[in-house]
Short mmCIF file of C-alpha atoms in Angstrom, two decimals:
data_model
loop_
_atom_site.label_atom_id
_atom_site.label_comp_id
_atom_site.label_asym_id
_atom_site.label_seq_id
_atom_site.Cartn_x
_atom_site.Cartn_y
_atom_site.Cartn_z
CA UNK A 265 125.29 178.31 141.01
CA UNK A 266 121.76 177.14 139.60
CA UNK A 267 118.46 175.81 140.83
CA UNK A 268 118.86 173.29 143.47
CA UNK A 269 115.38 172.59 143.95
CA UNK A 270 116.26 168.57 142.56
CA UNK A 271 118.80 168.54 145.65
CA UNK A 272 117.58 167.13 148.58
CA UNK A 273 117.98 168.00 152.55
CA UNK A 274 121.43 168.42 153.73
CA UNK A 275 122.32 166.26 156.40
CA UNK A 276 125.10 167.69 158.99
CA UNK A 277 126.80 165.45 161.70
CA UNK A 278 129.35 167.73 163.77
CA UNK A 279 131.96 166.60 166.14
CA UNK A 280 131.06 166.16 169.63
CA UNK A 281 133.06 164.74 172.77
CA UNK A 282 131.21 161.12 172.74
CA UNK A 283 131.87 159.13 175.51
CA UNK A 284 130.82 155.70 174.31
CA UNK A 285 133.25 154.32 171.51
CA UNK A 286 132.74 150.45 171.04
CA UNK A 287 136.14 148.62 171.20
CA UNK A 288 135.85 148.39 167.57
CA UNK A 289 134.54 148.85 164.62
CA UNK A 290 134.69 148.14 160.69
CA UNK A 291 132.45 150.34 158.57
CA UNK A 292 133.08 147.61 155.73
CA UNK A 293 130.59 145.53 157.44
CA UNK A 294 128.10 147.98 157.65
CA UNK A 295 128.21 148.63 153.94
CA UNK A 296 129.37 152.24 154.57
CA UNK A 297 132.90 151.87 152.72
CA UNK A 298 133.39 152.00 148.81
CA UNK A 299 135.48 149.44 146.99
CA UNK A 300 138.97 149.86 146.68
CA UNK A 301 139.91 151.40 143.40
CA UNK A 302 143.40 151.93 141.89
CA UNK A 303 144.64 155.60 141.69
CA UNK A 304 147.73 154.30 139.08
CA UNK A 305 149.35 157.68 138.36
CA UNK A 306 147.29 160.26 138.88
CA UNK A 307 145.10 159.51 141.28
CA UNK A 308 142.02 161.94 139.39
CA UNK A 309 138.97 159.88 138.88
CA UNK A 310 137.89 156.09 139.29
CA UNK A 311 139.46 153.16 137.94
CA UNK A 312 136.25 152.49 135.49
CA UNK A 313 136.23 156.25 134.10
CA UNK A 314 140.38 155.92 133.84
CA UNK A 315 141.69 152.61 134.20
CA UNK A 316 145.00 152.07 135.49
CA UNK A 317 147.70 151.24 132.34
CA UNK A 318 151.14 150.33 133.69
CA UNK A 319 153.19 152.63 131.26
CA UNK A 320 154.88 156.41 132.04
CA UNK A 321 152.41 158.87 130.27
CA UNK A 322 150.80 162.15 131.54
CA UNK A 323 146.85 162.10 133.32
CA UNK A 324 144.36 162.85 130.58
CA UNK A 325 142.33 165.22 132.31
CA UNK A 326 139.40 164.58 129.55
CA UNK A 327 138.87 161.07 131.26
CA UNK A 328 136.07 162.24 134.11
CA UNK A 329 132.86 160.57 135.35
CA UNK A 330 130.18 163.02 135.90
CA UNK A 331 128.35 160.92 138.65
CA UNK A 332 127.30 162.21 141.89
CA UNK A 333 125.74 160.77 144.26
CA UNK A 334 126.31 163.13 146.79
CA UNK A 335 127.24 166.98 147.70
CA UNK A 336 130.04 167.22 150.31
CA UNK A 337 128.62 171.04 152.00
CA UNK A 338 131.00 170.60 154.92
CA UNK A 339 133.81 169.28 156.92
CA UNK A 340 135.65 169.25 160.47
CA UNK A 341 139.59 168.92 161.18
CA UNK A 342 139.68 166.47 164.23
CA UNK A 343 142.27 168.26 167.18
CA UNK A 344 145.76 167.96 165.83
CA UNK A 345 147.61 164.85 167.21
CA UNK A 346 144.33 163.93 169.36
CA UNK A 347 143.97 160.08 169.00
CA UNK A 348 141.23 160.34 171.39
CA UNK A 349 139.12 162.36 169.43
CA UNK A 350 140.06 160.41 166.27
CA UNK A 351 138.98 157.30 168.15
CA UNK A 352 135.44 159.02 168.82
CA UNK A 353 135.13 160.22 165.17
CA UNK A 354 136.28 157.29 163.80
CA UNK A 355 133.26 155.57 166.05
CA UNK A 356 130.79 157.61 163.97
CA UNK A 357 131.83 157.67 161.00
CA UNK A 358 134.91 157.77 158.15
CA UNK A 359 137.91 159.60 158.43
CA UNK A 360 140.39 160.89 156.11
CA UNK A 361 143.80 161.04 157.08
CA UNK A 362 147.14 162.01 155.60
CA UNK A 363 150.35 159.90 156.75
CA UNK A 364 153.84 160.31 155.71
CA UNK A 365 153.64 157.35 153.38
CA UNK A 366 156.73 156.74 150.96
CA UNK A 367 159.16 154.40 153.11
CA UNK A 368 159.89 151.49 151.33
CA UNK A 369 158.11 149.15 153.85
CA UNK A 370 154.56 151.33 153.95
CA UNK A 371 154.83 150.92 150.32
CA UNK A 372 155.87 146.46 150.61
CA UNK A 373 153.17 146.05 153.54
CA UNK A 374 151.63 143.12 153.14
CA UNK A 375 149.35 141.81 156.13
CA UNK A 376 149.81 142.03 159.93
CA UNK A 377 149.92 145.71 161.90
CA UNK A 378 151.99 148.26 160.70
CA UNK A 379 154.60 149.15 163.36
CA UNK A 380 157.15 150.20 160.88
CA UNK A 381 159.63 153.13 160.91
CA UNK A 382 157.72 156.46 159.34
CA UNK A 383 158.04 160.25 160.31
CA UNK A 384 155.26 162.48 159.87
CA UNK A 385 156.29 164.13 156.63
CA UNK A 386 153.13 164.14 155.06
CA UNK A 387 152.74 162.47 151.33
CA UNK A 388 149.78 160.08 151.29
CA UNK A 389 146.21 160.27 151.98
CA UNK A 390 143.81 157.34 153.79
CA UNK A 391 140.67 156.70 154.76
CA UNK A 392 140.42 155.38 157.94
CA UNK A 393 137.52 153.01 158.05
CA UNK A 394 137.89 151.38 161.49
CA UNK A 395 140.01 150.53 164.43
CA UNK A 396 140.52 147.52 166.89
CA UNK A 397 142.96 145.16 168.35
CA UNK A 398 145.12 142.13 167.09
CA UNK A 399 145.27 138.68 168.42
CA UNK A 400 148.41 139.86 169.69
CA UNK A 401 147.27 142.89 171.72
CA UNK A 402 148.10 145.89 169.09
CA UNK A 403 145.85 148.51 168.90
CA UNK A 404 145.26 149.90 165.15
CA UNK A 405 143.83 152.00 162.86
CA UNK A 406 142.24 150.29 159.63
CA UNK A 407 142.62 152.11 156.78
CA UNK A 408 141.57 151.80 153.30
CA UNK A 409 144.34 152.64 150.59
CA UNK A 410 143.90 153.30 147.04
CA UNK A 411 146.79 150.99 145.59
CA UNK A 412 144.35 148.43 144.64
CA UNK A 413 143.44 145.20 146.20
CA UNK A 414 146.66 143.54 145.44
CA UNK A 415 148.55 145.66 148.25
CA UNK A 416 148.47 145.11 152.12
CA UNK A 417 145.48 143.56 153.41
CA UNK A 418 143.06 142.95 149.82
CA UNK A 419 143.79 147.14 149.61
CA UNK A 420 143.74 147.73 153.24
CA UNK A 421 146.17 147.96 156.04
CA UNK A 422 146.32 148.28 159.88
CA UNK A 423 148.12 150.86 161.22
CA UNK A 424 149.56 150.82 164.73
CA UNK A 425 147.59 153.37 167.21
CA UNK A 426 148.30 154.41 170.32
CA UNK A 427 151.78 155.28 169.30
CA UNK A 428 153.60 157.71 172.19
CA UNK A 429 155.17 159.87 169.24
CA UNK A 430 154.15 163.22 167.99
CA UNK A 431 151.52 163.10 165.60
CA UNK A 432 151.65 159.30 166.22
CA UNK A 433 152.31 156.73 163.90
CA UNK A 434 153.50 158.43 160.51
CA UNK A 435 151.86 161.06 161.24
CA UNK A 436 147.87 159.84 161.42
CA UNK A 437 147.00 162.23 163.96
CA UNK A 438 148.23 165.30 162.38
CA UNK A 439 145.70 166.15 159.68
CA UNK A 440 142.32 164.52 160.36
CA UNK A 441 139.07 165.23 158.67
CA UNK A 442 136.02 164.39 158.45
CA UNK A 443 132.52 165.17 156.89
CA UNK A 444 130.34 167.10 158.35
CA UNK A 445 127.78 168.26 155.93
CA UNK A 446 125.92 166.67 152.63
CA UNK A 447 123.45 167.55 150.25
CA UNK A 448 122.13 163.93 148.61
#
């Protein structure tokens, strides 16, 4: 454990039952949302310390960046299959997510909101970074993926919410967390 007199004050945010969510929201435009990075196999480290090769090997766990730029010291599980709450997280701040996300149309999205046919086995973890409404009346969820920009949406993809289904739409509901403590 070692001095941590270089670290500064941690910052804590913890869930509370917020009343006023705006319609909608994109952290990308408020510069709160990394860029999307390719996980290729593994899935371990960033795309610059271990850049995606299309070939079948094994992760070589001696490929790491050291960086930090920030502690995580804490986090909060949103109520299981609670869009509501999700919604008011999601308001404040990012969320990650896991989905049940191997069907063969998750995997082919391309653009538009995803409506498609998913359980809520879970396989695949998001970040949700938003939420709104299409031109055509859907609510969503947008989340960021970490397939590279080439899939969905430039790496992005809009998941139907709102969904009458247990757990909701493959399963976003189920396992929700968020930060709720740093040291930077």
């Amino acid at each position: 454990m070692g001095d941590n007199s270089t670290m500064s004050q941690s910052t804590s945010f913890m869930y509370e039952s917020f009343s006023d969510v705006p319609t909608s929201i994109d952290w990308r435009k408020k510069g709160a949302v990394t860029p999307i990075k390719s996980q290729g196999n593994c899935g371990i480290t960033t795309e610059e310390g271990y850049p995606y090769q299309p070939v079948q090997e094994t992760c070589d766990t001696e490929k790491q960046i050291n960086r930090v730029d920030v502690i995580i010291n804490g986090y909060q599980m949103v109520p299981t299959n609670d869009e509501q709450a999700l919604l008011k997280v999601v308001a404040n701040q990012l969320v990650s997510v896991a989905i049940e996300g191997y069907g063969q149309d998750f995997r082919y999205y391309s653009s538009g909101v995803y409506t498609g046919d998913c359980g809520n086995a879970l396989s695949h973890a998001l970040t949700i970074v938003g939420y709104g409404t299409s031109d055509e009346g859907l609510d969503y969820w947008l989340v960021k993926n970490s397939w590279e920009e080439t899939w969905g949406e430039n790496g992005y993809m809009r998941i139907q919410r709102n969904v009458n289904t247990q757990g909701r739409l493959c399963g976003i509901a189920m396992k929700a967390s968020y930060i709720s403590s740093i040291i930077s």
